Coordinates of C-alpha atoms and ligand atoms in Angstrom, one line a residue:
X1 CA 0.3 -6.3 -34.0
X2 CA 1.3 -7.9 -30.9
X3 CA -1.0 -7.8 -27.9
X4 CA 0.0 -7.7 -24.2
X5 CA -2.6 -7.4 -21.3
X6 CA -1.5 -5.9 -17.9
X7 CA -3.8 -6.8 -14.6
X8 CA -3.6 -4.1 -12.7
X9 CA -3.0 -0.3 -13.2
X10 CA -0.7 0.7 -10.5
X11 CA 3.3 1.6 -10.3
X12 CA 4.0 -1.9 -11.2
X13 CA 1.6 -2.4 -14.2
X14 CA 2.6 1.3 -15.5
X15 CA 6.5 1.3 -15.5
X16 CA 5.6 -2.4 -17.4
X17 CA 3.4 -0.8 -20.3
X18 CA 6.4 2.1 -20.4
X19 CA 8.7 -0.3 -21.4
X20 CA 6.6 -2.5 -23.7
X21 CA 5.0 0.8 -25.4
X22 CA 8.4 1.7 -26.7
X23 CA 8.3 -1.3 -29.2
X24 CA 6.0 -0.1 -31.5
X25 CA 4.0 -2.6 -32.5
X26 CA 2.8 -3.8 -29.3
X27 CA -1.1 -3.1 -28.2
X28 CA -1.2 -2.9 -24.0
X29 CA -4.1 -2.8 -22.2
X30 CA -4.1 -2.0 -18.5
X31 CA -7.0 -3.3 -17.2
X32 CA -8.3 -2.3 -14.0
X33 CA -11.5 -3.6 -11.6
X34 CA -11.7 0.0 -10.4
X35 CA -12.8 2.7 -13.0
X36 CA -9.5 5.2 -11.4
X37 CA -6.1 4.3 -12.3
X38 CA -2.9 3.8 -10.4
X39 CA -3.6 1.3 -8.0
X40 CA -1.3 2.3 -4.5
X41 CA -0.4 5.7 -5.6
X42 CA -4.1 7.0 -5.5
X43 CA -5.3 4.7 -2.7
X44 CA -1.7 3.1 -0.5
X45 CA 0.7 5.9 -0.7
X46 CA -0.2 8.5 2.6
X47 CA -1.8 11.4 1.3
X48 CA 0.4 13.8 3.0
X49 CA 3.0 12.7 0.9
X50 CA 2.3 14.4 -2.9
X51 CA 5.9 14.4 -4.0
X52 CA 4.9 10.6 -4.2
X53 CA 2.2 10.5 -5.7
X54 CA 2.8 12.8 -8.6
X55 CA 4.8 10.0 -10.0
X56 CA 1.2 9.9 -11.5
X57 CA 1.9 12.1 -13.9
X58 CA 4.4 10.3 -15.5
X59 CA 2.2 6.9 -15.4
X60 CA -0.7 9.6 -17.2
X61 CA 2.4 9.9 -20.1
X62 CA 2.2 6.5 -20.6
X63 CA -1.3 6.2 -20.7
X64 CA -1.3 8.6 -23.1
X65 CA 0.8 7.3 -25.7
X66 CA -0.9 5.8 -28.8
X67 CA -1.0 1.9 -27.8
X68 CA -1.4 1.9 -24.7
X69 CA -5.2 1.8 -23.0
X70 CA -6.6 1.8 -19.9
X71 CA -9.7 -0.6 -19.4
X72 CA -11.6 0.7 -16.1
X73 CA -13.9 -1.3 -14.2
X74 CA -13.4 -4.5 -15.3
X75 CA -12.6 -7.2 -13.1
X76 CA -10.2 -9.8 -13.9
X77 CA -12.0 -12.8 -12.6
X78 CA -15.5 -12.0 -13.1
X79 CA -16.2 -9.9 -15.9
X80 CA -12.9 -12.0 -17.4
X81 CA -11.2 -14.6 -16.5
X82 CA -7.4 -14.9 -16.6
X83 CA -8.2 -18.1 -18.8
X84 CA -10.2 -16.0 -21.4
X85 CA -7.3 -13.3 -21.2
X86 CA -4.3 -15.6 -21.9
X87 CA -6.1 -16.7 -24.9
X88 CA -6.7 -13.4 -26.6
X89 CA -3.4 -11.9 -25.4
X90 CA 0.1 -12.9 -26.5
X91 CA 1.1 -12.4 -22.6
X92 CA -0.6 -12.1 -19.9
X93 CA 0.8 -9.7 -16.8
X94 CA -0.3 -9.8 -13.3
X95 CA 0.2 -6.3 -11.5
X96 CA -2.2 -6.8 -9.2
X97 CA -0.1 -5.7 -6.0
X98 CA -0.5 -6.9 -2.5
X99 CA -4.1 -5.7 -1.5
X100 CA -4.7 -7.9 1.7
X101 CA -3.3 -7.9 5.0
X102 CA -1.1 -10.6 6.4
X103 CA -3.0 -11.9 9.0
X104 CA -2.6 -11.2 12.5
X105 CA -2.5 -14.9 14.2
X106 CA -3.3 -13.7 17.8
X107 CA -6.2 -14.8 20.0
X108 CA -8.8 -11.7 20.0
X109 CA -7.8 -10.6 16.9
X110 CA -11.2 -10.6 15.1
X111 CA -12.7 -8.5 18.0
X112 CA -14.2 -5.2 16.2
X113 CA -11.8 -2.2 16.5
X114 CA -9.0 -4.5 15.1
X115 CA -8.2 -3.6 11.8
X116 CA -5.9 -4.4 9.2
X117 CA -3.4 -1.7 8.0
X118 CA -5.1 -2.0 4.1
X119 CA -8.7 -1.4 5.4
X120 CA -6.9 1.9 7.7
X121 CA -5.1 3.2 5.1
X122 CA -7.8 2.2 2.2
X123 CA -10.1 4.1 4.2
X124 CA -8.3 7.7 4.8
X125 CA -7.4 7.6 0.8
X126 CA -11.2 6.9 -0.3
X127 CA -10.3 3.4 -1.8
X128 CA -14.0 2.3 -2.1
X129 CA -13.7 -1.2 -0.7
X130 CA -12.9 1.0 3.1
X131 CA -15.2 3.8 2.4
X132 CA -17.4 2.8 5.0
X133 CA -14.8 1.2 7.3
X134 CA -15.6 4.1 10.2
X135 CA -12.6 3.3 12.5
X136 CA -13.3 3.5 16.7
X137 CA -11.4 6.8 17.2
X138 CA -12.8 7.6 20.6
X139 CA -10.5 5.8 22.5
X140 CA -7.2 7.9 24.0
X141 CA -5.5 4.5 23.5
X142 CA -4.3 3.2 19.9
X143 CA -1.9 0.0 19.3
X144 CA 0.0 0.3 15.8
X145 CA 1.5 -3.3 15.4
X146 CA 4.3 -3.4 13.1
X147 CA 8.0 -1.7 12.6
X148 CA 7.8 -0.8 8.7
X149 CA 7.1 2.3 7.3
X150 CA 3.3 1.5 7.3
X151 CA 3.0 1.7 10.8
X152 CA 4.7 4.9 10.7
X153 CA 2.2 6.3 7.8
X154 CA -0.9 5.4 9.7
X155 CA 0.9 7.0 13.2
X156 CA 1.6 9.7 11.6
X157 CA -2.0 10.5 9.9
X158 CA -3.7 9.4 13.4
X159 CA -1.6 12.1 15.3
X160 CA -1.6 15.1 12.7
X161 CA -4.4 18.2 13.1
X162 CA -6.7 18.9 10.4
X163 CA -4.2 21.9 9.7
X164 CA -1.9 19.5 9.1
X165 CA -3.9 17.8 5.9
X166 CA -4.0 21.2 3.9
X167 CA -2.2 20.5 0.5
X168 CA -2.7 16.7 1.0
X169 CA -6.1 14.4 -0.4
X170 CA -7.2 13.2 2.4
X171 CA -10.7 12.0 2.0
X172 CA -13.5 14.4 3.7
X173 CA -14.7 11.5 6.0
X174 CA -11.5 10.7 7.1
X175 CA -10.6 14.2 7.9
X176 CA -13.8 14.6 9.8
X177 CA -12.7 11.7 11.6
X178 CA -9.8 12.7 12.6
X179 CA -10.3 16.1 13.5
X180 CA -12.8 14.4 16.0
X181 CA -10.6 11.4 17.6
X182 CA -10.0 11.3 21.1
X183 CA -7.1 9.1 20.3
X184 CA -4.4 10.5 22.7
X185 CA -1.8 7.9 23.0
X186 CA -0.5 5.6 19.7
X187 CA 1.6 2.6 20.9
X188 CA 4.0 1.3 17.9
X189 CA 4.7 -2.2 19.1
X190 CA 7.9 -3.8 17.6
X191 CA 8.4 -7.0 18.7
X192 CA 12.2 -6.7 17.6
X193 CA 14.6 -4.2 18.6
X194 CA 15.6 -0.4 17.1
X195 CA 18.2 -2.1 15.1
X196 CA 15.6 -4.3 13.3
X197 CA 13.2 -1.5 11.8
X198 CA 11.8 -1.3 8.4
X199 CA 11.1 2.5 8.4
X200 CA 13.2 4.6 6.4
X201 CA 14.9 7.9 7.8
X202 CA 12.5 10.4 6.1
X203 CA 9.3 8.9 7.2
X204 CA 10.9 8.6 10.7
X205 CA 12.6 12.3 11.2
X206 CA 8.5 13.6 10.4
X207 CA 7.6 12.1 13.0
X208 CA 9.9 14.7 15.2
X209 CA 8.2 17.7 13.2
X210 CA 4.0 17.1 13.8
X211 CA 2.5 20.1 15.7
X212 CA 0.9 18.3 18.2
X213 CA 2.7 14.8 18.6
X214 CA 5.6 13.8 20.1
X215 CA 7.5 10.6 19.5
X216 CA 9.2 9.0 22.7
X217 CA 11.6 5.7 22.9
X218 CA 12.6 4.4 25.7
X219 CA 16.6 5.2 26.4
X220 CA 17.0 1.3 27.5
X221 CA 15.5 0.4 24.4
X222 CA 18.6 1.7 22.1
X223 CA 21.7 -0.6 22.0
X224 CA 25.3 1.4 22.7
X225 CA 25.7 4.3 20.6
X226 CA 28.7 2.6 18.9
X227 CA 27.1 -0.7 17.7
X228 CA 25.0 1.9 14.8
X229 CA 28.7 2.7 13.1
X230 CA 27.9 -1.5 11.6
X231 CA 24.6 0.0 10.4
X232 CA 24.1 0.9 6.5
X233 CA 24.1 4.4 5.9
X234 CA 20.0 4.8 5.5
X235 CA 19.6 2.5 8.5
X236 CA 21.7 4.4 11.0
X237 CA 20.2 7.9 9.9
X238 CA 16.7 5.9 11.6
X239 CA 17.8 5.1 14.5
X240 CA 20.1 8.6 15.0
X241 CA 16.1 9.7 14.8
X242 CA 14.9 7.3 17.5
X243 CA 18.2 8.1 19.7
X244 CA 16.6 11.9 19.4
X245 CA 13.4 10.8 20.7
X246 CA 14.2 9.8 23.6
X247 CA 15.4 13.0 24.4
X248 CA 11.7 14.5 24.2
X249 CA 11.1 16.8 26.3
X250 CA 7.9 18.7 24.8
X251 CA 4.4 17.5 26.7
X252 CA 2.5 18.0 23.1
X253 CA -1.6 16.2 23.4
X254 CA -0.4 13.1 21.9
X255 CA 2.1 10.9 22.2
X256 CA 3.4 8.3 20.0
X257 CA 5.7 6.1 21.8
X258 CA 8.3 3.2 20.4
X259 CA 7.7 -0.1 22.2
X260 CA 10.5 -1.9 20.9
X261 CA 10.7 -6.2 21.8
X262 CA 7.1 -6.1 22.2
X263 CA 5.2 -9.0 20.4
X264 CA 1.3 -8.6 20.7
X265 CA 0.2 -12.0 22.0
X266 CA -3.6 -11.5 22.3
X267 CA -5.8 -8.7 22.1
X268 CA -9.1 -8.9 24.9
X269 CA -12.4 -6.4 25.6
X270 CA -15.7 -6.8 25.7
X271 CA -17.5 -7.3 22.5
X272 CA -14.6 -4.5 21.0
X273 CA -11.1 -4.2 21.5
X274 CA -10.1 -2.6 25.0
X275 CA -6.4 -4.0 25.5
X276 CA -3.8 -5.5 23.8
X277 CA -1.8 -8.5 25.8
X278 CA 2.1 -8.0 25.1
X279 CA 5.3 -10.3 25.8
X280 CA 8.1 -8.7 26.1
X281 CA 11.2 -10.5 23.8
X282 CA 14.9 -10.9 23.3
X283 CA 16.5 -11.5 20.4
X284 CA 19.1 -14.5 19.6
X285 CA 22.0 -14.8 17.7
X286 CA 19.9 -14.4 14.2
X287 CA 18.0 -11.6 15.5
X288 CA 14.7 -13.3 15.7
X289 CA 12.4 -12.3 18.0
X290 CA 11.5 -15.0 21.9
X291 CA 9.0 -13.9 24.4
X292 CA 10.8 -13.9 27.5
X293 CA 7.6 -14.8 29.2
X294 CA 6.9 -11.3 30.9
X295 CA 3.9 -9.5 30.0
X296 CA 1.8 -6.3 30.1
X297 CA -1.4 -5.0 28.7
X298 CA -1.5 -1.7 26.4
X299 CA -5.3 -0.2 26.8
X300 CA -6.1 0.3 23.1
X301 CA -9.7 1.0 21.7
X302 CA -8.2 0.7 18.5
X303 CA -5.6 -1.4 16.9
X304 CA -4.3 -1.4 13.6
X305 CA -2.0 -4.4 12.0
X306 CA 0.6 -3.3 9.9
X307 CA 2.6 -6.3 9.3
X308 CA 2.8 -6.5 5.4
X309 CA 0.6 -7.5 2.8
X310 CA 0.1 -10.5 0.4
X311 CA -1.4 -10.7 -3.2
X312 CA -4.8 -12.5 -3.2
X313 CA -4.9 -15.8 -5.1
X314 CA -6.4 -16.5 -7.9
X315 CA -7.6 -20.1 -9.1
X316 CA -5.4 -22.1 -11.2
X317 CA -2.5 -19.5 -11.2
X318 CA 0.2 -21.1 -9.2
X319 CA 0.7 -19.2 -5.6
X320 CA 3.7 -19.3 -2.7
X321 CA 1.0 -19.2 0.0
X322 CA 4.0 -18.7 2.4
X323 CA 5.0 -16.0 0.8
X324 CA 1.4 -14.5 -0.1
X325 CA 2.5 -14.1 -3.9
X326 CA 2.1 -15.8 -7.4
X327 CA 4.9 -18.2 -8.1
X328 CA 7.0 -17.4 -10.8
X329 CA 10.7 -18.0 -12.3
X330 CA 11.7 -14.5 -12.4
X331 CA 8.1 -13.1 -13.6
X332 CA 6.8 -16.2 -15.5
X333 CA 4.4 -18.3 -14.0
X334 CA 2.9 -20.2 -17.2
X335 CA 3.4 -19.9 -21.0
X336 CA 1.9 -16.7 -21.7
X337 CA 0.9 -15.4 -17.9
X338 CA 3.4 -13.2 -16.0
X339 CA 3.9 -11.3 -12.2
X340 CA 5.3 -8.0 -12.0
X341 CA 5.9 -5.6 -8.7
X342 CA 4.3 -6.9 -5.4
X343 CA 2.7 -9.8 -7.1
X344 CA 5.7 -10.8 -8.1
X345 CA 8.3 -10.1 -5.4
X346 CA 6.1 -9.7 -2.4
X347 CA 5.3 -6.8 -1.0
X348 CA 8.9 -5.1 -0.5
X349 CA 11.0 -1.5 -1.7
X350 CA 9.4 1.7 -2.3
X351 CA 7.3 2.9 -5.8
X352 CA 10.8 3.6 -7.7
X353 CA 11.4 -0.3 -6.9
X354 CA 8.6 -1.1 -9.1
X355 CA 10.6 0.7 -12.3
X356 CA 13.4 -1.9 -13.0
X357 CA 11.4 -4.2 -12.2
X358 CA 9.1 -3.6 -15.0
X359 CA 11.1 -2.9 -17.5
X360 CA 12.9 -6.1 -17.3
X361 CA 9.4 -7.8 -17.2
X362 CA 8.4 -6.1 -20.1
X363 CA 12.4 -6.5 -22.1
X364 CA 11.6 -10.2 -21.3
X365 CA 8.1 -10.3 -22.4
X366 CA 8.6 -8.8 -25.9
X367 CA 11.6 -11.2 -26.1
X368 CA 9.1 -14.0 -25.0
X369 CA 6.2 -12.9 -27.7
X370 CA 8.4 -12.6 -31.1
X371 CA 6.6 -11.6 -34.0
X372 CA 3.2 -12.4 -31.6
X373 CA 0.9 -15.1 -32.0
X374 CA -1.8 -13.7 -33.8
X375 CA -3.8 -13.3 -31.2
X376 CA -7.2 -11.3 -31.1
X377 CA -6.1 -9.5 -28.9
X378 CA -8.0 -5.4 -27.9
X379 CA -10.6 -6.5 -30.6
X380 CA -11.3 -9.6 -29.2
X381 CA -11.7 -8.2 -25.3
X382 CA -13.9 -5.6 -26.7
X383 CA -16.1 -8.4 -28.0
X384 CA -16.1 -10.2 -25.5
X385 CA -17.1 -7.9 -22.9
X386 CA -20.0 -6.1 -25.4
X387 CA -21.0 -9.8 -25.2
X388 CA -21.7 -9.5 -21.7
X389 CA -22.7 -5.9 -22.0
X390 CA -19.9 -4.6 -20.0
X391 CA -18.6 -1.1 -20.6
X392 CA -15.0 -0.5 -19.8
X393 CA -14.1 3.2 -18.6
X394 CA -11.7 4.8 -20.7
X395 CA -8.5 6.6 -20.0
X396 CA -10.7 9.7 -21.2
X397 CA -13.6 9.3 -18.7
X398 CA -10.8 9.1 -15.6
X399 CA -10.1 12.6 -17.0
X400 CA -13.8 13.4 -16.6
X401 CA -13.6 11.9 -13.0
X402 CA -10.3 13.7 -12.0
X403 CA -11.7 17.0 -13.3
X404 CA -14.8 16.5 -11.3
X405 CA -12.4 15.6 -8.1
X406 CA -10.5 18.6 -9.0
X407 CA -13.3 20.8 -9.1
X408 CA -14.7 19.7 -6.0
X409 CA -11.6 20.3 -3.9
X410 CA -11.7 21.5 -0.1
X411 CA -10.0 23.0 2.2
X412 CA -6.7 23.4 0.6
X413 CA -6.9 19.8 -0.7
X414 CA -6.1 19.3 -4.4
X415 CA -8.9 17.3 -5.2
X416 CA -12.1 15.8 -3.2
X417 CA -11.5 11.4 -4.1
X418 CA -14.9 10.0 -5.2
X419 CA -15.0 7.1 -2.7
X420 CA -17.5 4.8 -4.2
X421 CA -17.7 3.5 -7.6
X422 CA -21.4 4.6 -7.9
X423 CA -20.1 8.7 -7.9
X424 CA -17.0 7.7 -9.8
X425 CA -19.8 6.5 -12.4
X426 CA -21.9 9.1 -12.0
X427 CA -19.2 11.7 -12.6
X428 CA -19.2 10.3 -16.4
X429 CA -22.4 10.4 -16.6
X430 CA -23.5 6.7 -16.1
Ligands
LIG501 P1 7.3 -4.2 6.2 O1 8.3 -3.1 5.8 O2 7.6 -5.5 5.7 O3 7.2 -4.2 7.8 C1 6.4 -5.1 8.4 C2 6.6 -5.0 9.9 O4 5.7 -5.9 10.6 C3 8.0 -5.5 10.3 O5 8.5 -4.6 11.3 C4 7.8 -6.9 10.9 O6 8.7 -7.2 11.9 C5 6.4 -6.7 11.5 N1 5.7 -8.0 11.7 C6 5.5 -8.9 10.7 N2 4.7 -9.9 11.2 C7 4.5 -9.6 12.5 C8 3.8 -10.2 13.6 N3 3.2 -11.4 13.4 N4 3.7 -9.6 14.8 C9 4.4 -8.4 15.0 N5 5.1 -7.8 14.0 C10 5.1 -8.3 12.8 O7 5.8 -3.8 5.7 P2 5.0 -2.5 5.5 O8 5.3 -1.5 6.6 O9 3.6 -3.0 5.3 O10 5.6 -1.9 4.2 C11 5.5 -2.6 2.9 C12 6.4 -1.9 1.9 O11 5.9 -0.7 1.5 C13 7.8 -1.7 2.5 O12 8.8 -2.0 1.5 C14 7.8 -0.3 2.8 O13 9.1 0.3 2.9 C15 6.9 0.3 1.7 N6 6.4 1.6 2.1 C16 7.1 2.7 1.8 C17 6.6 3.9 2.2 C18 7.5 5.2 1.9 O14 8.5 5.0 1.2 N7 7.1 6.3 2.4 C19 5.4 4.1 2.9 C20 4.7 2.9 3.2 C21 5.2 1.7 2.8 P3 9.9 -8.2 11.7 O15 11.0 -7.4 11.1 O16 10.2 -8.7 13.1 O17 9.4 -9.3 10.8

């Protein structure tokens, strides 16, 4: 038998043990620090978006096939350490995503009520880390910071009614939140221009369809009608959406308005967040963003960064720190340890981009491994951490956990998240 270990039990780490279970003689073991499975799906993708995440379903297939294991709760790093793993494994795969924010280099921007887009979005899909995050919603005024499809998820969730959230799994305390905020007003600041988003045409045209929000842009904003025919197809479907914003003549409660060429250049209040300091920009010939020098203030008692995400480091395992992700040639870093998905590439493309991407890191890991090393492999982990009386959850007891979830459901919602590893326990009785 040949052994592989996978870090991380998301999209990435899944379409990876798909392709390696289909050569039979390989053991994979998806290990995990939480004791739930797939990583962004359950706790990044918005949870008004189910067609998503029932990719889950397919990731459950895999887990489900005879050598492949999921080994909850055990984190890489402290329980094991990657050392420990690349000698018991004949490869070694690091799925571990993009879980931290870029950080937001701006003077002010520790004051409380600024917030990272991974604690906002951890929080409203019960990751446990967020649970107790408890954004400042009683502000009217909220700045988004960011252009990418992030910013649009976590607009989209702050301006929807509790109405709204039946059929998704929103966590109760977030909904409560919600349903509660006085935010009135959500600023998306894009310090480049309408021809320089990352949001994708679906995620934008929702926007024009919330009961009680309406997008606006700015008419000067949008260059000439006829510059979008040198777009790409999926590009100039977004900004035919923004052009149809600024038509918007319906007063709804809240507003989210488009500030495009609008870099945040410090955020000020008194002991919290109260305004965000922007320069206005131009672009030059390589579309990067200037501040023309001209500025404004945006009242904002919250503001939420979402201006991508890097992988966290982890010592010894060579990192790009410019580009906040392992360094590899293609998916090896060292003999025996590889980066797959966001770890890998950095923290680009949608779920579906993680699937060729892990089957050629897991075509070129069999090819790597041979006939295998003999390596201990499952036995030897399960030593191991018995040694250090550690108890990995099992693919089973997540069963147990989602049934308990299930059976708790609210209010339309298909399942009530455990948000704390302490009821995820308890749920299997431990
Ligand atoms: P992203 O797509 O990389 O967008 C990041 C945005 O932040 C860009 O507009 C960027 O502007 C801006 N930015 C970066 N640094 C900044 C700074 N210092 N000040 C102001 N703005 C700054 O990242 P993301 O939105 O986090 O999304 C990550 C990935 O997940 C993307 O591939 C996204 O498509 C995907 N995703 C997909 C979905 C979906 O399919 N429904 C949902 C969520 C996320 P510049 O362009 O000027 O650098």
């Amino acid at each position: 038998m040949r052994h592989v270990a996978i870090v991380g039990s998301g999209p990435a780490g899944y379409y990876t043990a798909e392709t390696l279970q289909k050569a039979e003689d390989i053991a994979v073991d998806v290990i995990d620090r939480l004791p739930v499975p797939y990583g962004l799906i359950r706790t990044g993708v918005a949870p008004d978006h189910q067609s998503i995440k029932a990719v889950s379903r397919r990731y459950e297939g895999t887990a489900l096939t005879d050598n492949v294991r999921f080994v909850g709760h055990v984190s890489v790093g402290t329980d094991v350490t990657i050392d420990e793993l690349v000698d018991l494994y004949d490869a070694v795969i690091l799925a571990t995503g993009a879980p931290n924010d870029r950080p937001l280099d701006i003077p002010g921007a520790t004051l409380p009520g600024v917030i990272g887009s991974a604690a906002f979005v951890g929080w409203y899909n019960g990751h446990p880390d967020f649970a107790d995050l408890a954004p400042s919603l009683d502000a009217p005024g909220v700045a988004v910071i960011g252009n990418g499809n992030v910013a649009l998820d976590v607009a989209r969730i702050l301006a929807k009614t509790a109405q709204e959230f039946t059929g998704s799994d929103i966590v109760a305390h977030a909904r409560a939140a919600l349903e509660a905020s006085a935010v009135r007003h959500i600023s998306i600041l894009g310090r480049r221009g309408p021809h320089q988003i990352a949001m994708t045409p679906k995620e934008l045209g929702e926007l024009g369809h919330l009961e009680r929000a309406s997008p606006r842009v700015d008419p000067a904003d949008l260059p000439p009608e006829g510059d979008d025919a040198m777009l790409e197809p999926g590009m100039r479907k977004s900004v035919t959406h923004l052009r149809s914003f600024t038509a918007n003549p319906v007063a709804k409660p809240v507003t989210i308005d488009f500030d495009f060429f609008a870099m945040p250049v410090a955020i000020e209040g008194d002991g919290r967040v109260q305004r965000v300091i922007v320069e206005r920009t131009r672009l030059d010939a390589d579309l990067r963003s200037h501040g023309t020098g001209e500025t404004y203030a945006i009242d904002a008692g919250l503001v939420i960064s979402c201006i991508g995400y890097q992988t966290p480091p982890i010592p010894g395992v060579p990192y790009e720190h410019g580009r906040g992700r392992f360094a590899s040639d293609e998916g090896r870093i060292l003999p025996g340890l590889y980066a797959v998905g966001w770890a890998r590439r950095g923290p680009s493309g949608t779920i579906g981009t993680n699937k060729p991407d892990g089957a050629r890191i897991g075509e070129m890991v069999i090819e790597d491994i041979g006939r295998g090393a003999g390596k201990a492999g499952r036995p030897g982990l399960d030593a191991l951490l018995a040694s250090r009386n550690i108890t990995p959850v099992t693919f089973r007891d997540w069963r147990r956990i989602e049934e308990a979830e299930v059976a708790a459901a609210l209010d339309g919602r298909p399942r009530e998240k455990f948000t704390s590893v302490e009821a995820m326990l308890a749920a299997i009785g431990r």
